[in-house]
Short mmCIF file of C-alpha atoms in Angstrom, two decimals:
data_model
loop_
_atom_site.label_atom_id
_atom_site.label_comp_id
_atom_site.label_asym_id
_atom_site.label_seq_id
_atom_site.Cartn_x
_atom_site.Cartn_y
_atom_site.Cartn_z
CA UNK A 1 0.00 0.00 0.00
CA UNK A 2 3.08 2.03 0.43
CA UNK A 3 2.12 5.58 1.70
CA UNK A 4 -1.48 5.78 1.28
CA UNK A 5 -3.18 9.11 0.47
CA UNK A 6 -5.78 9.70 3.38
CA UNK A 7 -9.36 9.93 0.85
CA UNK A 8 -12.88 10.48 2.96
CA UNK A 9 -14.16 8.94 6.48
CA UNK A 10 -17.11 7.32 6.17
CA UNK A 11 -19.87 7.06 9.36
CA UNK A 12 -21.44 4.17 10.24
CA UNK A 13 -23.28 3.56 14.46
CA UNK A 14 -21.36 6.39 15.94
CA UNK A 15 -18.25 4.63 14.33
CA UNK A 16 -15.90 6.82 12.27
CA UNK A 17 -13.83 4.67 9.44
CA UNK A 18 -11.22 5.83 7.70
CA UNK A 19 -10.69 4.99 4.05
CA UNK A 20 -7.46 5.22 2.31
CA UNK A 21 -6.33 4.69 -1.22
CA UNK A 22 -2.92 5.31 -3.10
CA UNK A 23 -4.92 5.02 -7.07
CA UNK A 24 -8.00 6.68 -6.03
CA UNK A 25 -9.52 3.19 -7.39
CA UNK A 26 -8.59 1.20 -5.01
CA UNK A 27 -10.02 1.84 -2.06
CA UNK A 28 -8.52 0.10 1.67
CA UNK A 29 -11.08 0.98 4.71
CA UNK A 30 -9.66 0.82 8.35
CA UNK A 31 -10.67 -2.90 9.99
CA UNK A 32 -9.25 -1.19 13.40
CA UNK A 33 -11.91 1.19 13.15
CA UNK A 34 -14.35 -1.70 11.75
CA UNK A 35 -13.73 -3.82 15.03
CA UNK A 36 -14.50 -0.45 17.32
CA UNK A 37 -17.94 -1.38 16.92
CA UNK A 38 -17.61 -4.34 19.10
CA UNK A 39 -14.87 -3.74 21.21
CA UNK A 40 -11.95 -1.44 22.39
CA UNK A 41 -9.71 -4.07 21.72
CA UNK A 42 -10.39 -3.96 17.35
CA UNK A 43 -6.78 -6.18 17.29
CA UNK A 44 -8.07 -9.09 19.06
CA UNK A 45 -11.93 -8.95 17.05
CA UNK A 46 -9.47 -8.63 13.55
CA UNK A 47 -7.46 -12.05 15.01
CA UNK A 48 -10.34 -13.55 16.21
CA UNK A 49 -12.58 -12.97 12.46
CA UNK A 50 -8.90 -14.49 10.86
CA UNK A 51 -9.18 -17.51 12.66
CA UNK A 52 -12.13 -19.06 10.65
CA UNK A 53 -11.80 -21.35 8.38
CA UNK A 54 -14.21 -19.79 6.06
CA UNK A 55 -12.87 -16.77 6.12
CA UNK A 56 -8.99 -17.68 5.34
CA UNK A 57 -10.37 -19.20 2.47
CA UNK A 58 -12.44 -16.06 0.87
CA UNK A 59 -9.14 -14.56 1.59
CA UNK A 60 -6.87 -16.66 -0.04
CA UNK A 61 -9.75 -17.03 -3.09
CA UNK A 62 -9.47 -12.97 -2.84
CA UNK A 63 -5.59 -13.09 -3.15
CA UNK A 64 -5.64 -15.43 -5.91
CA UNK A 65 -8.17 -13.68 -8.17
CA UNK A 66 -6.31 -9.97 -7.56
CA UNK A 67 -2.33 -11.09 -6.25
CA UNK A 68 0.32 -12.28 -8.97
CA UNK A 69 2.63 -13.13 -6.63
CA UNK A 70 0.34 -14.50 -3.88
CA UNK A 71 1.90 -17.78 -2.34
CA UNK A 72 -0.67 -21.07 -3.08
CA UNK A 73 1.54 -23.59 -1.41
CA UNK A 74 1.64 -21.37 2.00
CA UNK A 75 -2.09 -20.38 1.75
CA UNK A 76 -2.83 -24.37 1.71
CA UNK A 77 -1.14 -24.75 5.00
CA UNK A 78 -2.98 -22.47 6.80
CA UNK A 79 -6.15 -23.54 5.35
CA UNK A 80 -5.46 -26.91 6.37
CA UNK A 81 -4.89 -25.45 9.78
CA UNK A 82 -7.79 -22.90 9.92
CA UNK A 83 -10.36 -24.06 12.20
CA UNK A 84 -8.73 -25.91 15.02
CA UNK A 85 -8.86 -24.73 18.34
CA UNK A 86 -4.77 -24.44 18.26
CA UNK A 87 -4.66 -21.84 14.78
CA UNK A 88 -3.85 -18.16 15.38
CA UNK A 89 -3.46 -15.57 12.65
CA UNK A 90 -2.93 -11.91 12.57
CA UNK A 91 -2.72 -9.27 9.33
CA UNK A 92 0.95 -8.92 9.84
CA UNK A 93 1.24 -13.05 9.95
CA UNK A 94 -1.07 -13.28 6.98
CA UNK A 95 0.71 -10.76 4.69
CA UNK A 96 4.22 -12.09 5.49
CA UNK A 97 2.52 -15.73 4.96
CA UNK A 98 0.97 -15.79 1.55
CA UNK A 99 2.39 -12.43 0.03
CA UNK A 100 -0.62 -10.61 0.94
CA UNK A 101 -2.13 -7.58 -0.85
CA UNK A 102 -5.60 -7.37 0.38
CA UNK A 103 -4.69 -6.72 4.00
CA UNK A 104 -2.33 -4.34 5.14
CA UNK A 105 -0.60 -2.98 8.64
CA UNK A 106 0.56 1.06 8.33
CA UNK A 107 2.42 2.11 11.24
CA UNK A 108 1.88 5.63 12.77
CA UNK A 109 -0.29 7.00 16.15
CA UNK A 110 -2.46 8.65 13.24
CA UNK A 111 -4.12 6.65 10.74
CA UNK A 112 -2.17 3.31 11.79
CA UNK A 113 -3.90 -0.30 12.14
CA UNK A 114 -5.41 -2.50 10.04
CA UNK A 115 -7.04 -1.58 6.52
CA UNK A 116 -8.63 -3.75 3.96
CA UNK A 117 -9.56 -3.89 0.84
CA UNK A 118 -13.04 -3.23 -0.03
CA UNK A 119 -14.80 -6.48 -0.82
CA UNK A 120 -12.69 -7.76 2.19
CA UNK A 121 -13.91 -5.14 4.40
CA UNK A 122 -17.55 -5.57 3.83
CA UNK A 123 -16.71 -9.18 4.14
CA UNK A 124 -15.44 -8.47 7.82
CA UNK A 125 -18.28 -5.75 8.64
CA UNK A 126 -21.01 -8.63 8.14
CA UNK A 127 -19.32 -10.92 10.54
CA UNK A 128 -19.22 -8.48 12.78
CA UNK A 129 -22.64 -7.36 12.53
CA UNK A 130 -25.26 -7.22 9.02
CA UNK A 131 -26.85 -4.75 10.22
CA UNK A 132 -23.91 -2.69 10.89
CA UNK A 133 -22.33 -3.76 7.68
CA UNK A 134 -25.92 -1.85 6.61
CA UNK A 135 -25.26 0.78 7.83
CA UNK A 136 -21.65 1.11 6.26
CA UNK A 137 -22.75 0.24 3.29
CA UNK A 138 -25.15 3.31 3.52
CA UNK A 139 -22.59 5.71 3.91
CA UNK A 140 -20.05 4.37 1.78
CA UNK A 141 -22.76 4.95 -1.32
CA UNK A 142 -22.85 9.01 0.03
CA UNK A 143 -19.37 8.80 -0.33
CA UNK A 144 -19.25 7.08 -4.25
CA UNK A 145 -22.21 9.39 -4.94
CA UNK A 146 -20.16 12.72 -4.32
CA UNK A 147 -17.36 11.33 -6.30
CA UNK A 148 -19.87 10.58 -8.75
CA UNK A 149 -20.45 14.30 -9.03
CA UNK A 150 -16.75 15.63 -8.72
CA UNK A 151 -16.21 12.95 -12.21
CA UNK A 152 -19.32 14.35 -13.42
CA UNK A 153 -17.90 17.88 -13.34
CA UNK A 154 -14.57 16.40 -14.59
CA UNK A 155 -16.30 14.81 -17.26
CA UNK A 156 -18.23 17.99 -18.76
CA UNK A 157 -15.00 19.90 -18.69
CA UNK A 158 -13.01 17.30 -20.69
CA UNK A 159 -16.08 17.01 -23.15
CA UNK A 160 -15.46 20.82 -23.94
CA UNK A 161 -11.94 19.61 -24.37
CA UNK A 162 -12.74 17.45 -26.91
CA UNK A 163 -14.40 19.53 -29.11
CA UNK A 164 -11.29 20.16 -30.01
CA UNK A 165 -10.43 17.17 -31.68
CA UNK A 166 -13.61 17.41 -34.45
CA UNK A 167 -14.14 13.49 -35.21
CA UNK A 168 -15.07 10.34 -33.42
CA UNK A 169 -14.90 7.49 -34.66
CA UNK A 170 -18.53 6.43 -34.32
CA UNK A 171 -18.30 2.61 -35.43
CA UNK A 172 -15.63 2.05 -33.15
CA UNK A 173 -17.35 3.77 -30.25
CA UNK A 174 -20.47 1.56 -30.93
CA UNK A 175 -18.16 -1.38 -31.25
CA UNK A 176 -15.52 -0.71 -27.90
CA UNK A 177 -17.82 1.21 -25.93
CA UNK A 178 -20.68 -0.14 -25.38
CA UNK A 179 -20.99 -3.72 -23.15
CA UNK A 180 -21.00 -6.89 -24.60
CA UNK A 181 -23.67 -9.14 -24.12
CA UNK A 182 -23.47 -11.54 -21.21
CA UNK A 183 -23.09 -15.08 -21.53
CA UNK A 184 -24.97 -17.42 -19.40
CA UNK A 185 -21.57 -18.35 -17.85
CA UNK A 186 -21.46 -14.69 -16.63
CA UNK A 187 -24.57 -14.69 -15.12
CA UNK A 188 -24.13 -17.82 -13.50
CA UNK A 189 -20.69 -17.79 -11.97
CA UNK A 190 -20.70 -16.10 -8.50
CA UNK A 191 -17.80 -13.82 -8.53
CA UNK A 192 -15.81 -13.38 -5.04
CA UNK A 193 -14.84 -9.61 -5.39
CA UNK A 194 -17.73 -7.07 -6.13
CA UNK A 195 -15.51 -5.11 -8.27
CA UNK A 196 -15.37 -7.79 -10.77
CA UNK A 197 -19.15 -8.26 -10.66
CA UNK A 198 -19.05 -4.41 -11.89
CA UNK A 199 -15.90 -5.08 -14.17
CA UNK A 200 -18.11 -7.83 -15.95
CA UNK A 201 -20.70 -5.90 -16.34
CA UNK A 202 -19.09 -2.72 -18.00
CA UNK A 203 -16.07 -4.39 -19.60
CA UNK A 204 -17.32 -8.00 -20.26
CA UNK A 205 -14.40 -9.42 -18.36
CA UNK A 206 -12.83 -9.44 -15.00
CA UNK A 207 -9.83 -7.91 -13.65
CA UNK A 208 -8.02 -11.14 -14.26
CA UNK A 209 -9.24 -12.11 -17.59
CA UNK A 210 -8.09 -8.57 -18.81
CA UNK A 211 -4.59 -8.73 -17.34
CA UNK A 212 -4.62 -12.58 -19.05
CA UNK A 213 -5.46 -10.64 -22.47
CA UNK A 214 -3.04 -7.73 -21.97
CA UNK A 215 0.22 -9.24 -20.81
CA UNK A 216 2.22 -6.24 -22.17
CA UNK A 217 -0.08 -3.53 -20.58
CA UNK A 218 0.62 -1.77 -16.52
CA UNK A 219 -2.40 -1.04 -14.43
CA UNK A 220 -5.86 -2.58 -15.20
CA UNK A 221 -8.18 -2.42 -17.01
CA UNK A 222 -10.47 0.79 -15.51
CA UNK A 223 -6.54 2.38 -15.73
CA UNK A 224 -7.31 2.14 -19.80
CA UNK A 225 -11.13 2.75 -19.48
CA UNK A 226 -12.49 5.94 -21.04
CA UNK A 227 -14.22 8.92 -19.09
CA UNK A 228 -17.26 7.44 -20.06
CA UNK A 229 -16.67 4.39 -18.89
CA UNK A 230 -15.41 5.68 -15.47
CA UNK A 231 -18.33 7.59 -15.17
CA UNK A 232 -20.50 4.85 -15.66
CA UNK A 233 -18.45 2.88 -13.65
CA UNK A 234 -19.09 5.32 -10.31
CA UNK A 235 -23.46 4.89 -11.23
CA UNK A 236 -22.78 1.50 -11.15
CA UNK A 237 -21.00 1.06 -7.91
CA UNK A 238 -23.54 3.25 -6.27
CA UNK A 239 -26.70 1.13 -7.99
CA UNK A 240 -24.78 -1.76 -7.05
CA UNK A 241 -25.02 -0.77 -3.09
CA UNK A 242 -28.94 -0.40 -3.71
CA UNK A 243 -29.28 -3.48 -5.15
CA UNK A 244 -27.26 -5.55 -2.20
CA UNK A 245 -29.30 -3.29 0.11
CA UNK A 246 -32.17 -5.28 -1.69
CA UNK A 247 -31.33 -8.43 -0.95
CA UNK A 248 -30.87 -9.38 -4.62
CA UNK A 249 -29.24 -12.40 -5.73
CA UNK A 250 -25.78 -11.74 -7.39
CA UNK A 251 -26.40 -12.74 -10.86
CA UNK A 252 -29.79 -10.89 -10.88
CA UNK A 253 -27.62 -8.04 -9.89
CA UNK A 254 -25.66 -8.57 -12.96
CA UNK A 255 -27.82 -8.82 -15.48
CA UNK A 256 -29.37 -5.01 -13.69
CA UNK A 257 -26.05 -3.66 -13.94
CA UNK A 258 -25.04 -4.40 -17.36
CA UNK A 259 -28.46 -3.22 -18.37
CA UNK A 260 -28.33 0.14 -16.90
CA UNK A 261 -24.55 0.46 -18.42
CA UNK A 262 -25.66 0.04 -22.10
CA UNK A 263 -28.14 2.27 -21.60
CA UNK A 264 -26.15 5.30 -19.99
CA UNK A 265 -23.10 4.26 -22.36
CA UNK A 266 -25.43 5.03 -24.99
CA UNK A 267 -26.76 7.79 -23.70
CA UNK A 268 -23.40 9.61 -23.39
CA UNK A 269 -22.25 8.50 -26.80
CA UNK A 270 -25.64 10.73 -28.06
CA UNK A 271 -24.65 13.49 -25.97
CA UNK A 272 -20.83 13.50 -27.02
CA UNK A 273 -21.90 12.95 -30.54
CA UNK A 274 -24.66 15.85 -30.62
CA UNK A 275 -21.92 17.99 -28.99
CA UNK A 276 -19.46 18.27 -32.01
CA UNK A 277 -19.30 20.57 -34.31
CA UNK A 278 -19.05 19.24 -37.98
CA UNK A 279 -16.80 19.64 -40.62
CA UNK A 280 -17.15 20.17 -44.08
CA UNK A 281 -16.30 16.78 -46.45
CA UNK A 282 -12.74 16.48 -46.95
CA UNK A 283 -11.58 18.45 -43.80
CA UNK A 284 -9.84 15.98 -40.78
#
């Protein structure tokens, strides 16, 4: 995580929780503050949640889906070990164990302790409480929704911006931009990390798959997405939290999502398209 770039607290039962991010993308919220909620001792809840069996393995599935260089052979021996009355773990054990990326320990009286990625820390705010992992939930979507409207802003100025430039492309746009259709392997797989349940349904593949098909390429694939895409990316997050709110089933979810990014896709093609001045035949 390196030196992570303090982004928002979020408010959830009286409990203030830090978020922190170093890409702006992707987004590590404070377990120590998490574990506040049911006890001044947030170290020994974090050890205690790590000590399931269940949960080392959503963490090692986590890992494996999202970590190159994440360690298989070590993660299998303390699955084999998770459960049993004798098995500790701790962050720092975890990340020094398998390689970890998901979890991480900063250092420092301010803004030190435990942070998580997202899908990972929604994860541990259920086990500590659904209702509480509610009530985060809540907040966190006031948070995406104002960054919704700083890209927003964002995105109108760089639309003046590209005025500028006089064509598009408009087969390619209607070719690259909008989202695939879904196969009825999407729908039905049950994807560990949230993000890649929004990933499939704006790109047509996950984080993984896209990394598989762009060996040569740094960063991922939102780090190559369009405005357009990013801004439809931020809706989506925020419908997303509605839709959990819900109660509805993940690949229901899906096919929700991908609808509602066709539609605004197309929606700001028409506007972007509308915008442009033309130019006589001949003139590029």
């Amino acid at each position: 995580m390196g030196n992570p770039i303090k982004k928002e607290v979020i408010h959830a039962k009286g409990i203030d929780i830090g978020i922190y991010t170093t890409d702006f993308e992707n987004e590590f919220i404070s377990l120590t503050d998490l574990a506040k909620y049911k006890s001044d001792e947030p170290n020994d809840v974090i050890r205690n949640w790590m000590r399931g069996r269940d949960v080392i393995e959503f963490l090692g599935l986590w890992e494996s889906m999202h970590n190159p260089d994440f360690k298989p052979v070590e993660f299998d021996t303390f699955k084999s070990q998770a459960g049993s009355n004798a098995f500790t773990m701790s962050p720092t054990k975890w990340i020094k164990g398998v390689n970890a990326i998901g979890i991480v320990v900063k250092s420092g009286r301010y803004g030190g302790g435990t942070y998580a990625h997202m899908d990972i820390a929604m994860a541990f705010a259920t086990w500590l409480s659904p209702e509480f992992q509610l009530y985060v939930m809540k907040d966190y979507r006031r948070l995406k929704s104002d960054e919704s409207s700083r890209i927003s802003l964002g995105w109108n100025l760089n639309r003046e911006i590209a005025k500028l430039n006089y064509r598009i492309h408009t087969d390619a746009i209607k070719e690259n931009l909008i989202p695939p259709e879904l196969t009825a392997e999407q729908i039905a797989f049950t994807y560990a990390s949230e993000a890649d349940l929004l990933n499939v349904a704006l790109f047509g593949l996950t984080a993984k798959q896209w990394r598989e098909a762009h060996p040569g390429k740094k960063g991922n694939m939102r780090d190559e997405a369009t405005l357009q895409q990013l801004l439809v990316l931020a809706n989506l997050e925020s419908y997303n939290a509605i839709l959990i709110e819900q109660g509805k089933a993940q690949s229901e979810r899906l096919v929700a999502l991908r609808d509602l990014a066709v539609q605004q896709m197309r929606s700001l093609q028409a506007l972007n398209l509308s915008s442009l001045p033309q130019l006589p035949e001949g003139q590029a």
